[in-house]
C-alpha positions as a LaTeX table, in Angstrom:
\begin{tabular}{lrrr}
\hline
Residue & $x$ (\AA) & $y$ (\AA) & $z$ (\AA) \\
\hline
Met1 & $-9.48$ & 47.96 & 5.83 \\
Lys2 & $-10.00$ & 44.31 & 6.68 \\
Lys3 & $-6.89$ & 42.51 & 7.97 \\
Ile4 & $-6.08$ & 38.88 & 7.23 \\
Val5 & $-3.27$ & 36.99 & 8.94 \\
Leu6 & $-1.46$ & 34.35 & 6.91 \\
Ala7 & $-1.02$ & 31.58 & 9.47 \\
Ser8 & 2.41 & 30.40 & 8.36 \\
Lys9 & 5.96 & 30.82 & 9.59 \\
Asn10 & 7.32 & 29.71 & 6.20 \\
Ser11 & 8.53 & 32.93 & 4.55 \\
Asp12 & 8.56 & 31.36 & 1.06 \\
Lys13 & 4.95 & 30.27 & 1.43 \\
Val14 & 3.92 & 33.69 & 2.77 \\
Lys15 & 5.58 & 35.41 & $-0.20$ \\
Glu16 & 3.77 & 33.11 & $-2.65$ \\
Met17 & 0.43 & 33.64 & $-0.94$ \\
Arg18 & 0.77 & 37.44 & $-0.67$ \\
Leu19 & 1.31 & 37.74 & $-4.40$ \\
Ile20 & $-1.96$ & 35.98 & $-5.27$ \\
Leu21 & $-3.94$ & 37.67 & $-2.47$ \\
Ser22 & $-2.81$ & 41.16 & $-3.50$ \\
Ser23 & $-6.05$ & 41.74 & $-5.46$ \\
Leu24 & $-8.13$ & 41.61 & $-2.25$ \\
Pro25 & $-9.16$ & 44.87 & $-0.54$ \\
Thr26 & $-7.35$ & 43.78 & 2.62 \\
Glu27 & $-4.15$ & 44.25 & 4.55 \\
Ile28 & $-2.22$ & 40.98 & 4.52 \\
Leu29 & $-0.23$ & 40.23 & 7.67 \\
Ser30 & 1.85 & 37.21 & 8.62 \\
Leu31 & 2.65 & 35.53 & 11.91 \\
Ala32 & 5.98 & 37.38 & 11.87 \\
Asp33 & 3.98 & 40.58 & 12.55 \\
Phe34 & 2.89 & 39.20 & 15.95 \\
Gly35 & 6.12 & 38.32 & 17.69 \\
Asp36 & 6.40 & 35.06 & 19.54 \\
Leu37 & 3.15 & 33.13 & 19.11 \\
Pro38 & 2.78 & 29.49 & 20.15 \\
Asp39 & 2.61 & 26.82 & 17.46 \\
Ala40 & $-0.67$ & 25.19 & 16.53 \\
Val41 & $-0.66$ & 21.43 & 17.07 \\
Glu42 & $-1.25$ & 20.00 & 13.59 \\
Asp43 & $-2.61$ & 16.60 & 14.52 \\
Gly44 & $-5.25$ & 16.30 & 11.82 \\
Leu45 & $-5.28$ & 13.28 & 9.52 \\
Thr46 & $-5.97$ & 15.34 & 6.39 \\
Phe47 & $-4.67$ & 18.54 & 4.82 \\
Glu48 & $-8.11$ & 20.09 & 5.34 \\
Ala49 & $-8.18$ & 19.27 & 9.04 \\
Asn50 & $-4.72$ & 20.73 & 9.63 \\
Ala51 & $-5.52$ & 23.92 & 7.70 \\
Leu52 & $-8.65$ & 24.40 & 9.83 \\
Ile53 & $-6.72$ & 23.70 & 13.04 \\
Lys54 & $-4.17$ & 26.40 & 12.18 \\
Ala55 & $-6.71$ & 28.98 & 10.98 \\
Arg56 & $-8.91$ & 28.57 & 14.09 \\
Phe57 & $-5.91$ & 28.59 & 16.44 \\
Phe58 & $-4.33$ & 31.76 & 15.05 \\
Cys59 & $-7.69$ & 33.52 & 14.69 \\
Arg60 & $-8.13$ & 33.02 & 18.44 \\
His61 & $-4.54$ & 34.11 & 19.23 \\
Thr62 & $-4.46$ & 37.21 & 17.01 \\
Gly63 & $-8.09$ & 38.29 & 17.22 \\
Leu64 & $-8.09$ & 38.66 & 13.41 \\
Ala65 & $-9.28$ & 36.69 & 10.42 \\
Cys66 & $-6.74$ & 34.02 & 9.47 \\
Leu67 & $-5.92$ & 32.13 & 6.33 \\
Ala68 & $-3.98$ & 28.90 & 6.77 \\
Asp69 & $-2.83$ & 26.26 & 4.38 \\
Asp70 & $-1.69$ & 22.73 & 4.81 \\
Ser71 & $-0.04$ & 21.27 & 1.79 \\
Gly72 & 2.23 & 18.47 & 0.86 \\
Leu73 & 3.48 & 15.87 & $-1.50$ \\
Glu74 & 1.85 & 12.49 & $-2.04$ \\
Val75 & 4.02 & 9.89 & $-3.79$ \\
Asp76 & 2.12 & 6.94 & $-5.22$ \\
Val77 & 4.84 & 4.31 & $-4.79$ \\
Leu78 & 5.17 & 5.34 & $-1.14$ \\
Gly79 & 1.47 & 4.87 & $-0.46$ \\
Gly80 & 0.82 & 8.63 & $-0.37$ \\
Leu81 & 3.76 & 9.54 & 1.86 \\
Pro82 & 4.94 & 12.00 & 2.98 \\
Gly83 & 1.38 & 13.41 & 2.86 \\
Val84 & 0.37 & 15.52 & 5.86 \\
His85 & 3.87 & 14.96 & 7.24 \\
Ser86 & 5.61 & 16.58 & 4.25 \\
Ala87 & 7.11 & 19.50 & 6.21 \\
Arg88 & 8.49 & 17.16 & 8.87 \\
Phe89 & 9.08 & 13.98 & 6.86 \\
Ala90 & 12.64 & 13.67 & 8.19 \\
Gly91 & 11.70 & 14.80 & 11.70 \\
Tyr92 & 10.06 & 17.69 & 13.52 \\
His93 & 12.86 & 20.21 & 12.90 \\
Ala94 & 13.72 & 19.00 & 9.38 \\
Asp95 & 14.57 & 21.44 & 6.61 \\
Asp96 & 14.10 & 21.10 & 2.84 \\
Ala97 & 17.44 & 19.35 & 2.34 \\
Thr98 & 16.82 & 16.66 & 4.99 \\
Asn99 & 13.23 & 16.11 & 3.84 \\
Asn100 & 14.40 & 15.72 & 0.25 \\
Gln101 & 17.11 & 13.28 & 1.33 \\
Lys102 & 14.51 & 11.24 & 3.27 \\
Leu103 & 12.34 & 11.16 & 0.13 \\
Leu104 & 15.28 & 9.94 & $-1.98$ \\
Asp105 & 16.12 & 7.31 & 0.65 \\
Glu106 & 12.52 & 6.04 & 0.62 \\
Leu107 & 12.48 & 5.81 & $-3.18$ \\
Lys108 & 15.76 & 3.89 & $-3.10$ \\
Arg109 & 14.36 & 1.60 & $-0.40$ \\
Val110 & 11.49 & 0.57 & $-2.68$ \\
Gly111 & 13.82 & 0.33 & $-5.67$ \\
Val112 & 12.50 & 3.06 & $-7.99$ \\
Asp113 & 13.93 & 6.20 & $-9.59$ \\
Glu114 & 10.58 & 7.87 & $-10.22$ \\
Ser115 & 6.92 & 7.68 & $-9.29$ \\
Ala116 & 3.64 & 9.37 & $-10.06$ \\
Ala117 & 2.95 & 11.96 & $-7.39$ \\
Asp118 & 0.82 & 14.98 & $-6.63$ \\
Tyr119 & 1.07 & 18.16 & $-4.66$ \\
Arg120 & $-2.06$ & 18.96 & $-2.64$ \\
Cys121 & $-3.07$ & 22.09 & $-0.80$ \\
Ala122 & $-6.00$ & 22.82 & 1.49 \\
Leu123 & $-6.73$ & 26.42 & 2.50 \\
Ala124 & $-8.90$ & 27.41 & 5.43 \\
Phe125 & $-10.15$ & 30.92 & 6.17 \\
Val126 & $-11.55$ & 31.55 & 9.64 \\
Asp127 & $-12.97$ & 34.94 & 10.65 \\
Thr128 & $-13.82$ & 36.30 & 14.07 \\
Asp129 & $-17.51$ & 36.36 & 13.03 \\
Gly130 & $-17.47$ & 32.54 & 12.79 \\
Thr131 & $-17.13$ & 32.34 & 9.01 \\
Glu132 & $-15.16$ & 29.31 & 7.83 \\
Leu133 & $-14.24$ & 28.76 & 4.18 \\
Leu134 & $-12.29$ & 25.88 & 2.61 \\
Thr135 & $-10.67$ & 25.48 & $-0.80$ \\
Glu136 & $-8.40$ & 22.86 & $-2.29$ \\
Gly137 & $-5.89$ & 22.62 & $-5.12$ \\
Arg138 & $-3.91$ & 19.80 & $-6.68$ \\
Ile139 & $-1.32$ & 19.28 & $-9.38$ \\
Asp140 & $-0.30$ & 15.89 & $-10.71$ \\
Gly141 & 3.25 & 15.12 & $-11.76$ \\
Lys142 & 6.18 & 12.81 & $-11.09$ \\
Ile143 & 8.89 & 12.59 & $-8.50$ \\
Lys144 & 12.29 & 11.78 & $-9.96$ \\
Val145 & 15.59 & 11.30 & $-8.13$ \\
Ile146 & 17.44 & 13.87 & $-10.28$ \\
Pro147 & 16.78 & 17.43 & $-9.10$ \\
Gln148 & 16.39 & 20.29 & $-11.59$ \\
Gly149 & 16.17 & 24.02 & $-10.93$ \\
Ser150 & 16.94 & 26.33 & $-8.06$ \\
Gly151 & 13.65 & 28.16 & $-7.59$ \\
Gly152 & 10.76 & 27.30 & $-5.34$ \\
Phe153 & 11.17 & 25.41 & $-2.09$ \\
Gly154 & 10.42 & 22.09 & $-0.46$ \\
Tyr155 & 10.26 & 19.20 & $-2.90$ \\
Asp156 & 10.05 & 21.49 & $-5.98$ \\
Pro157 & 13.41 & 20.44 & $-7.54$ \\
Tyr158 & 12.23 & 16.81 & $-7.61$ \\
Phe159 & 8.60 & 17.42 & $-8.69$ \\
Tyr160 & 8.35 & 17.19 & $-12.47$ \\
Ile161 & 5.30 & 18.81 & $-14.07$ \\
Asp162 & 6.18 & 17.21 & $-17.42$ \\
Asp163 & 9.00 & 15.08 & $-18.78$ \\
Cys164 & 11.68 & 17.74 & $-18.43$ \\
Arg165 & 10.55 & 20.62 & $-16.16$ \\
Thr166 & 10.26 & 20.77 & $-12.38$ \\
Met167 & 8.38 & 23.24 & $-10.22$ \\
Ala168 & 11.80 & 24.65 & $-9.23$ \\
Gln169 & 12.43 & 25.69 & $-12.85$ \\
Leu170 & 9.33 & 27.85 & $-13.14$ \\
Ser171 & 9.10 & 31.59 & $-12.59$ \\
Thr172 & 7.02 & 32.63 & $-9.59$ \\
Asn173 & 4.15 & 33.72 & $-11.86$ \\
Asp174 & 4.22 & 30.49 & $-13.88$ \\
Lys175 & 4.34 & 28.40 & $-10.71$ \\
Asn176 & 1.44 & 30.30 & $-9.14$ \\
Ser177 & $-0.66$ & 29.81 & $-12.29$ \\
Ile178 & $-0.48$ & 25.99 & $-12.12$ \\
Ser179 & 0.49 & 25.02 & $-8.57$ \\
His180 & $-1.70$ & 23.34 & $-6.00$ \\
Arg181 & $-1.44$ & 26.40 & $-3.73$ \\
Gly182 & $-2.08$ & 28.79 & $-6.59$ \\
Lys183 & $-5.26$ & 26.94 & $-7.55$ \\
Ala184 & $-6.54$ & 26.87 & $-3.96$ \\
Leu185 & $-5.67$ & 30.55 & $-3.45$ \\
Lys186 & $-7.43$ & 31.68 & $-6.63$ \\
Glu187 & $-10.59$ & 29.88 & $-5.53$ \\
Met188 & $-10.26$ & 31.41 & $-2.05$ \\
Val189 & $-9.83$ & 34.91 & $-3.52$ \\
Leu190 & $-13.17$ & 34.51 & $-5.32$ \\
Lys191 & $-14.88$ & 33.40 & $-2.09$ \\
Leu192 & $-13.31$ & 36.25 & $-0.09$ \\
Lys193 & $-14.22$ & 38.89 & $-2.68$ \\
Glu194 & $-17.81$ & 37.69 & $-2.39$ \\
Lys195 & $-17.64$ & 37.81 & 1.41 \\
Phe196 & $-16.13$ & 41.31 & 1.50 \\
Ser197 & $-18.44$ & 42.82 & $-1.15$ \\
\hline
\end{tabular}
């Protein structure tokens, strides 16, 4: 059976990805299955570049096919920030709470309580045979300063998909059906099924 490594140390992201990838005829591993691996240097200027950097890096280090994502939040009033720096918006070792606080501070600094925003995800699959596949997903919404919901992770409690619901209020299945990552993963599943057939 083909093995694919999910090139992420974020357990919430791995859980989300495994659920959607479960229809593939593959064994899905994560970086946690490999002990202490070095970190890939994500110095790309786009989500796509960072996803490819991670997938190539961990394909080399594990000797297996790798699937990596780079995703983040782009807030219009902040000129697209935090963008590719979403996971480390408040610093390299920031967690969800400090990143969310930094986001709220930035919105306050520009004097707004809400802004149009989008979540973006780029997925890169790199195989040991040299195959490289890319997919993307996006969901438009709004960032508001009042959090709602306790599900999800990252900026989900502040990302409103409509006037009254955030990503953090959705069930896992509902979130996966509309999210940026869910859209990119579904497209990747189609490409991988074709590759493995």
